GROMACS .gro file of N, CA and C in nm:
model
  369
    1MET      N    1  -0.125   0.763  -1.700
    1MET     CA    2  -0.097   0.727  -1.563
    1MET      C    3  -0.215   0.770  -1.478
    2SER      N    4  -0.251   0.686  -1.380
    2SER     CA    5  -0.356   0.721  -1.285
    2SER      C    6  -0.307   0.688  -1.145
    3VAL      N    7  -0.374   0.745  -1.046
    3VAL     CA    8  -0.338   0.718  -0.908
    3VAL      C    9  -0.454   0.649  -0.841
    4ASP      N   10  -0.428   0.536  -0.779
    4ASP     CA   11  -0.529   0.462  -0.704
    4ASP      C   12  -0.539   0.527  -0.567
    5SER      N   13  -0.651   0.592  -0.539
    5SER     CA   14  -0.663   0.669  -0.415
    5SER      C   15  -0.668   0.582  -0.290
    6THR      N   16  -0.698   0.453  -0.305
    6THR     CA   17  -0.703   0.367  -0.187
    6THR      C   18  -0.565   0.328  -0.139
    7THR      N   19  -0.466   0.328  -0.230
    7THR     CA   20  -0.331   0.288  -0.190
    7THR      C   21  -0.226   0.392  -0.222
    8ASP      N   22  -0.264   0.500  -0.290
    8ASP     CA   23  -0.170   0.604  -0.332
    8ASP      C   24  -0.055   0.549  -0.414
    9VAL      N   25  -0.085   0.449  -0.498
    9VAL     CA   26   0.014   0.388  -0.585
    9VAL      C   27  -0.012   0.437  -0.726
   10GLN      N   28   0.093   0.479  -0.795
   10GLN     CA   29   0.079   0.521  -0.933
   10GLN      C   30   0.067   0.398  -1.022
   11ILE      N   31  -0.031   0.399  -1.112
   11ILE     CA   32  -0.049   0.289  -1.204
   11ILE      C   33  -0.017   0.339  -1.344
   12GLU      N   34   0.085   0.280  -1.405
   12GLU     CA   35   0.128   0.317  -1.538
   12GLU      C   36   0.060   0.226  -1.640
   13THR      N   37   0.012   0.284  -1.748
   13THR     CA   38  -0.045   0.203  -1.855
   13THR      C   39   0.051   0.193  -1.972
   14THR      N   40   0.155   0.273  -1.973
   14THR     CA   41   0.264   0.260  -2.068
   14THR      C   42   0.392   0.257  -1.987
   15ALA      N   43   0.489   0.187  -2.037
   15ALA     CA   44   0.610   0.167  -1.957
   15ALA      C   45   0.736   0.188  -2.040
   16PRO      N   46   0.762   0.311  -2.087
   16PRO     CA   47   0.881   0.331  -2.169
   16PRO      C   48   1.011   0.302  -2.095
   17ASP      N   49   1.016   0.334  -1.966
   17ASP     CA   50   1.137   0.310  -1.888
   17ASP      C   51   1.117   0.201  -1.784
   18GLY      N   52   1.002   0.139  -1.784
   18GLY     CA   53   0.972   0.035  -1.687
   18GLY      C   54   0.968  -0.100  -1.755
   19VAL      N   55   0.885  -0.188  -1.704
   19VAL     CA   56   0.871  -0.321  -1.761
   19VAL      C   57   0.754  -0.323  -1.857
   20LYS      N   58   0.757  -0.420  -1.947
   20LYS     CA   59   0.648  -0.441  -2.040
   20LYS      C   60   0.608  -0.588  -2.035
   21LEU      N   61   0.480  -0.612  -2.028
   21LEU     CA   62   0.426  -0.748  -2.032
   21LEU      C   63   0.363  -0.766  -2.169
   22THR      N   64   0.409  -0.864  -2.245
   22THR     CA   65   0.351  -0.887  -2.378
   22THR      C   66   0.207  -0.934  -2.364
   23ASP      N   67   0.134  -0.928  -2.473
   23ASP     CA   68  -0.005  -0.974  -2.472
   23ASP      C   69  -0.014  -1.121  -2.433
   24GLY      N   70   0.079  -1.203  -2.484
   24GLY     CA   71   0.081  -1.346  -2.451
   24GLY      C   72   0.106  -1.370  -2.304
   25ALA      N   73   0.198  -1.294  -2.246
   25ALA     CA   74   0.228  -1.309  -2.104
   25ALA      C   75   0.112  -1.261  -2.020
   26ALA      N   76   0.049  -1.149  -2.060
   26ALA     CA   77  -0.067  -1.098  -1.985
   26ALA      C   78  -0.180  -1.199  -1.986
   27ALA      N   79  -0.203  -1.262  -2.101
   27ALA     CA   80  -0.309  -1.364  -2.110
   27ALA      C   81  -0.278  -1.483  -2.019
   28LYS      N   82  -0.152  -1.525  -2.014
   28LYS     CA   83  -0.115  -1.638  -1.929
   28LYS      C   84  -0.131  -1.603  -1.781
   29VAL      N   85  -0.087  -1.483  -1.743
   29VAL     CA   86  -0.102  -1.439  -1.603
   29VAL      C   87  -0.250  -1.434  -1.567
   30LYS      N   88  -0.332  -1.379  -1.656
   30LYS     CA   89  -0.476  -1.369  -1.631
   30LYS      C   90  -0.537  -1.508  -1.613
   31SER      N   91  -0.496  -1.602  -1.697
   31SER     CA   92  -0.543  -1.740  -1.689
   31SER      C   93  -0.503  -1.804  -1.556
   32LEU      N   94  -0.379  -1.783  -1.513
   32LEU     CA   95  -0.332  -1.840  -1.386
   32LEU      C   96  -0.409  -1.781  -1.268
   33LEU      N   97  -0.437  -1.651  -1.273
   33LEU     CA   98  -0.513  -1.587  -1.166
   33LEU      C   99  -0.656  -1.639  -1.161
   34GLU      N  100  -0.715  -1.661  -1.278
   34GLU     CA  101  -0.851  -1.717  -1.283
   34GLU      C  102  -0.853  -1.857  -1.225
   35GLN      N  103  -0.750  -1.938  -1.253
   35GLN     CA  104  -0.740  -2.072  -1.197
   35GLN      C  105  -0.731  -2.068  -1.044
   36GLU      N  106  -0.662  -1.967  -0.992
   36GLU     CA  107  -0.649  -1.951  -0.847
   36GLU      C  108  -0.776  -1.896  -0.785
   37GLY      N  109  -0.862  -1.837  -0.868
   37GLY     CA  110  -0.984  -1.777  -0.816
   37GLY      C  111  -0.958  -1.650  -0.737
   38ARG      N  112  -0.851  -1.580  -0.772
   38ARG     CA  113  -0.812  -1.458  -0.700
   38ARG      C  114  -0.805  -1.341  -0.797
   39ASP      N  115  -0.863  -1.231  -0.758
   39ASP     CA  116  -0.851  -1.111  -0.840
   39ASP      C  117  -0.780  -1.000  -0.763
   40ASP      N  118  -0.726  -1.034  -0.646
   40ASP     CA  119  -0.657  -0.935  -0.564
   40ASP      C  120  -0.504  -0.946  -0.575
   41LEU      N  121  -0.456  -1.031  -0.666
   41LEU     CA  122  -0.312  -1.053  -0.678
   41LEU      C  123  -0.256  -0.980  -0.800
   42ALA      N  124  -0.130  -0.941  -0.789
   42ALA     CA  125  -0.057  -0.881  -0.900
   42ALA      C  126   0.067  -0.966  -0.924
   43LEU      N  127   0.121  -0.956  -1.044
   43LEU     CA  128   0.247  -1.023  -1.074
   43LEU      C  129   0.360  -0.932  -1.028
   44ARG      N  130   0.436  -0.978  -0.930
   44ARG     CA  131   0.549  -0.900  -0.880
   44ARG      C  132   0.676  -0.951  -0.946
   45ILE      N  133   0.755  -0.856  -0.997
   45ILE     CA  134   0.885  -0.887  -1.056
   45ILE      C  135   0.990  -0.819  -0.971
   46ALA      N  136   1.083  -0.899  -0.922
   46ALA     CA  137   1.188  -0.846  -0.835
   46ALA      C  138   1.323  -0.894  -0.883
   47VAL      N  139   1.424  -0.817  -0.849
   47VAL     CA  140   1.562  -0.854  -0.874
   47VAL      C  141   1.627  -0.875  -0.738
   48GLN      N  142   1.686  -0.992  -0.719
   48GLN     CA  143   1.747  -1.027  -0.591
   48GLN      C  144   1.892  -1.067  -0.613
   49PRO      N  145   1.978  -1.046  -0.513
   49PRO     CA  146   2.115  -1.097  -0.524
   49PRO      C  147   2.113  -1.249  -0.531
   50GLY      N  148   2.202  -1.305  -0.611
   50GLY     CA  149   2.211  -1.450  -0.618
   50GLY      C  150   2.238  -1.497  -0.759
   51GLY      N  151   2.246  -1.627  -0.774
   51GLY     CA  152   2.275  -1.686  -0.905
   51GLY      C  153   2.422  -1.676  -0.937
   52CYS      N  154   2.462  -1.738  -1.045
   52CYS     CA  155   2.604  -1.741  -1.079
   52CYS      C  156   2.654  -1.611  -1.141
   53SER      N  157   2.563  -1.524  -1.185
   53SER     CA  158   2.606  -1.396  -1.243
   53SER      C  159   2.586  -1.278  -1.149
   54GLY      N  160   2.533  -1.303  -1.030
   54GLY     CA  161   2.522  -1.197  -0.930
   54GLY      C  162   2.381  -1.153  -0.897
   55LEU      N  163   2.291  -1.152  -0.996
   55LEU     CA  164   2.152  -1.111  -0.973
   55LEU      C  165   2.059  -1.213  -1.038
   56ARG      N  166   1.941  -1.228  -0.980
   56ARG     CA  167   1.844  -1.319  -1.040
   56ARG      C  168   1.705  -1.257  -1.031
   57TYR      N  169   1.620  -1.300  -1.124
   57TYR     CA  170   1.483  -1.252  -1.128
   57TYR      C  171   1.394  -1.338  -1.040
   58GLN      N  172   1.293  -1.275  -0.983
   58GLN     CA  173   1.187  -1.347  -0.914
   58GLN      C  174   1.055  -1.297  -0.969
   59LEU      N  175   0.969  -1.388  -1.011
   59LEU     CA  176   0.833  -1.357  -1.055
   59LEU      C  177   0.739  -1.437  -0.968
   60PHE      N  178   0.645  -1.368  -0.905
   60PHE     CA  179   0.549  -1.437  -0.821
   60PHE      C  180   0.425  -1.351  -0.803
   61PHE      N  181   0.316  -1.415  -0.764
   61PHE     CA  182   0.194  -1.341  -0.736
   61PHE      C  183   0.201  -1.286  -0.595
   62ASP      N  184   0.155  -1.162  -0.581
   62ASP     CA  185   0.167  -1.094  -0.452
   62ASP      C  186   0.043  -1.010  -0.429
   63GLU      N  187  -0.002  -1.008  -0.305
   63GLU     CA  188  -0.118  -0.925  -0.269
   63GLU      C  189  -0.075  -0.799  -0.195
   64ARG      N  190   0.055  -0.789  -0.163
   64ARG     CA  191   0.105  -0.675  -0.087
   64ARG      C  192   0.123  -0.552  -0.174
   65SER      N  193   0.118  -0.438  -0.109
   65SER     CA  194   0.151  -0.311  -0.171
   65SER      C  195   0.257  -0.246  -0.082
   66LEU      N  196   0.379  -0.239  -0.134
   66LEU     CA  197   0.491  -0.189  -0.056
   66LEU      C  198   0.518  -0.043  -0.091
   67ASP      N  199   0.570   0.031   0.003
   67ASP     CA  200   0.606   0.170  -0.019
   67ASP      C  201   0.707   0.180  -0.132
   68GLY      N  202   0.678   0.262  -0.229
   68GLY     CA  203   0.768   0.280  -0.342
   68GLY      C  204   0.743   0.187  -0.459
   69ASP      N  205   0.644   0.099  -0.449
   69ASP     CA  206   0.611   0.010  -0.561
   69ASP      C  207   0.569   0.091  -0.683
   70GLN      N  208   0.608   0.044  -0.798
   70GLN     CA  209   0.560   0.099  -0.925
   70GLN      C  210   0.468  -0.008  -0.984
   71VAL      N  211   0.348   0.031  -1.023
   71VAL     CA  212   0.250  -0.062  -1.076
   71VAL      C  213   0.227  -0.029  -1.223
   72PHE      N  214   0.235  -0.133  -1.307
   72PHE     CA  215   0.208  -0.120  -1.450
   72PHE      C  216   0.088  -0.208  -1.482
   73GLU      N  217   0.001  -0.163  -1.570
   73GLU     CA  218  -0.120  -0.238  -1.604
   73GLU      C  219  -0.114  -0.278  -1.751
   74PHE      N  220  -0.132  -0.407  -1.777
   74PHE     CA  221  -0.131  -0.461  -1.913
   74PHE      C  222  -0.246  -0.557  -1.929
   75GLY      N  223  -0.344  -0.521  -2.010
   75GLY     CA  224  -0.455  -0.611  -2.040
   75GLY      C  225  -0.530  -0.659  -1.917
   76GLY      N  226  -0.547  -0.572  -1.819
   76GLY     CA  227  -0.617  -0.610  -1.698
   76GLY      C  228  -0.531  -0.679  -1.593
   77VAL      N  229  -0.402  -0.687  -1.618
   77VAL     CA  230  -0.309  -0.751  -1.525
   77VAL      C  231  -0.218  -0.644  -1.467
   78ASN      N  232  -0.208  -0.639  -1.335
   78ASN     CA  233  -0.116  -0.547  -1.270
   78ASN      C  234   0.020  -0.614  -1.251
   79VAL      N  235   0.124  -0.542  -1.291
   79VAL     CA  236   0.262  -0.587  -1.271
   79VAL      C  237   0.325  -0.489  -1.173
   80VAL      N  238   0.382  -0.541  -1.065
   80VAL     CA  239   0.437  -0.459  -0.959
   80VAL      C  240   0.589  -0.479  -0.953
   81VAL      N  241   0.661  -0.367  -0.944
   81VAL     CA  242   0.807  -0.370  -0.929
   81VAL      C  243   0.843  -0.281  -0.811
   82ASP      N  244   0.923  -0.333  -0.719
   82ASP     CA  245   0.966  -0.252  -0.604
   82ASP      C  246   1.071  -0.151  -0.649
   83ARG      N  247   1.087  -0.047  -0.570
   83ARG     CA  248   1.176   0.064  -0.610
   83ARG      C  249   1.322   0.023  -0.620
   84MET      N  250   1.365  -0.080  -0.549
   84MET     CA  251   1.504  -0.123  -0.558
   84MET      C  252   1.530  -0.204  -0.686
   85SER      N  253   1.428  -0.273  -0.736
   85SER     CA  254   1.443  -0.355  -0.856
   85SER      C  255   1.424  -0.276  -0.984
   86LEU      N  256   1.347  -0.168  -0.979
   86LEU     CA  257   1.311  -0.093  -1.099
   86LEU      C  258   1.432  -0.049  -1.183
   87PRO      N  259   1.541   0.001  -1.122
   87PRO     CA  260   1.656   0.041  -1.206
   87PRO      C  261   1.717  -0.074  -1.286
   88TYR      N  262   1.703  -0.197  -1.239
   88TYR     CA  263   1.759  -0.312  -1.308
   88TYR      C  264   1.667  -0.362  -1.420
   89LEU      N  265   1.543  -0.312  -1.422
   89LEU     CA  266   1.443  -0.366  -1.515
   89LEU      C  267   1.398  -0.265  -1.620
   90GLY      N  268   1.465  -0.151  -1.630
   90GLY     CA  269   1.426  -0.048  -1.726
   90GLY      C  270   1.421  -0.101  -1.868
   91GLY      N  271   1.305  -0.100  -1.929
   91GLY     CA  272   1.289  -0.146  -2.066
   91GLY      C  273   1.276  -0.296  -2.082
   92ALA      N  274   1.270  -0.371  -1.971
   92ALA     CA  275   1.260  -0.517  -1.979
   92ALA      C  276   1.123  -0.558  -2.031
   93SER      N  277   1.121  -0.663  -2.111
   93SER     CA  278   0.998  -0.717  -2.167
   93SER      C  279   0.980  -0.860  -2.118
   94ILE      N  280   0.863  -0.888  -2.058
   94ILE     CA  281   0.833  -1.022  -2.008
   94ILE      C  282   0.736  -1.087  -2.104
   95ASP      N  283   0.771  -1.206  -2.149
   95ASP     CA  284   0.688  -1.280  -2.243
   95ASP      C  285   0.662  -1.419  -2.187
   96PHE      N  286   0.567  -1.489  -2.246
   96PHE     CA  287   0.542  -1.627  -2.210
   96PHE      C  288   0.560  -1.710  -2.336
   97VAL      N  289   0.646  -1.811  -2.328
   97VAL     CA  290   0.668  -1.899  -2.443
   97VAL      C  291   0.616  -2.038  -2.410
   98ASP      N  292   0.563  -2.102  -2.512
   98ASP     CA  293   0.510  -2.238  -2.496
   98ASP      C  294   0.545  -2.314  -2.623
   99THR      N  295   0.666  -2.372  -2.622
   99THR     CA  296   0.713  -2.448  -2.738
   99THR      C  297   0.750  -2.588  -2.692
  100ILE      N  298   0.785  -2.672  -2.786
  100ILE     CA  299   0.827  -2.807  -2.751
  100ILE      C  300   0.956  -2.807  -2.671
  101GLU      N  301   1.039  -2.704  -2.689
  101GLU     CA  302   1.167  -2.695  -2.620
  101GLU      C  303   1.158  -2.628  -2.484
  102LYS      N  304   1.063  -2.536  -2.469
  102LYS     CA  305   1.062  -2.455  -2.348
  102LYS      C  306   0.921  -2.404  -2.320
  103GLN      N  307   0.886  -2.398  -2.192
  103GLN     CA  308   0.761  -2.337  -2.152
  103GLN      C  309   0.788  -2.253  -2.028
  104GLY      N  310   0.741  -2.130  -2.031
  104GLY     CA  311   0.755  -2.045  -1.915
  104GLY      C  312   0.772  -1.899  -1.953
  105PHE      N  313   0.788  -1.818  -1.850
  105PHE     CA  314   0.808  -1.676  -1.870
  105PHE      C  315   0.954  -1.649  -1.904
  106THR      N  316   0.975  -1.557  -1.997
  106THR     CA  317   1.110  -1.515  -2.034
  106THR      C  318   1.120  -1.365  -2.013
  107ILE      N  319   1.240  -1.319  -1.983
  107ILE     CA  320   1.263  -1.176  -1.963
  107ILE      C  321   1.374  -1.132  -2.057
  108ASP      N  322   1.339  -1.037  -2.143
  108ASP     CA  323   1.438  -0.975  -2.232
  108ASP      C  324   1.471  -0.841  -2.168
  109ASN      N  325   1.591  -0.831  -2.113
  109ASN     CA  326   1.629  -0.715  -2.034
  109ASN      C  327   1.748  -0.642  -2.096
  110PRO      N  328   1.724  -0.524  -2.155
  110PRO     CA  329   1.836  -0.450  -2.214
  110PRO      C  330   1.935  -0.397  -2.110
  111MET      N  331   1.898  -0.396  -1.982
  111MET     CA  332   1.987  -0.350  -1.876
  111MET      C  333   2.089  -0.457  -1.836
  112ALA      N  334   2.062  -0.583  -1.870
  112ALA     CA  335   2.154  -0.692  -1.836
  112ALA      C  336   2.270  -0.691  -1.932
  113THR      N  337   2.391  -0.688  -1.879
  113THR     CA  338   2.510  -0.687  -1.964
  113THR      C  339   2.563  -0.827  -1.989
  114GLY      N  340   2.513  -0.925  -1.917
  114GLY     CA  341   2.554  -1.063  -1.936
  114GLY      C  342   2.469  -1.154  -1.852
  115SER      N  343   2.470  -1.282  -1.886
  115SER     CA  344   2.393  -1.380  -1.808
  115SER      C  345   2.469  -1.511  -1.808
  116CYS      N  346   2.421  -1.603  -1.725
  116CYS     CA  347   2.486  -1.733  -1.717
  116CYS      C  348   2.414  -1.831  -1.811
  117ALA      N  349   2.467  -1.949  -1.823
  117ALA     CA  350   2.411  -2.048  -1.915
  117ALA      C  351   2.272  -2.094  -1.875
  118CYS      N  352   2.240  -2.090  -1.746
  118CYS     CA  353   2.109  -2.137  -1.703
  118CYS      C  354   1.999  -2.036  -1.737
  119GLY      N  355   2.035  -1.911  -1.761
  119GLY     CA  356   1.937  -1.809  -1.798
  119GLY      C  357   1.861  -1.752  -1.682
  120ASP      N  358   1.889  -1.795  -1.561
  120ASP     CA  359   1.818  -1.745  -1.443
  120ASP      C  360   1.892  -1.632  -1.373
  121SER      N  361   2.012  -1.604  -1.414
  121SER     CA  362   2.095  -1.507  -1.345
  121SER      C  363   2.155  -1.411  -1.446
  122PHE      N  364   2.177  -1.285  -1.403
  122PHE     CA  365   2.234  -1.185  -1.492
  122PHE      C  366   2.317  -1.086  -1.414
  123HIS      N  367   2.388  -1.001  -1.487
  123HIS     CA  368   2.462  -0.890  -1.427
  123HIS      C  369   2.456  -0.769  -1.518
   0.00000   0.00000   0.00000
């Protein structure tokens, strides 16, 4: 763990109780950031109320640094989780799949006790 003195944000390089970005997902995020021509963005993962099971995931690029953010670094990619979402994401693994059936980011979350058929919502 290191502390970025410009923002006083802790940066984790291992995430036993936090989120994990697989190598494939980190490569995809890095590729998307290169396409955007931005190196100041991080992948923010948030849990918001909504969906048919009560909670839903949000993944988006963000340049903000919010009070209480936890930052994880994987292969040169920063993943940011706000303090309210972190308890819902303990041990979650984010991957990127690219198959004939499906393309996109997937979240394997051991904290989720159930999900809906669409896969976008959990409880």
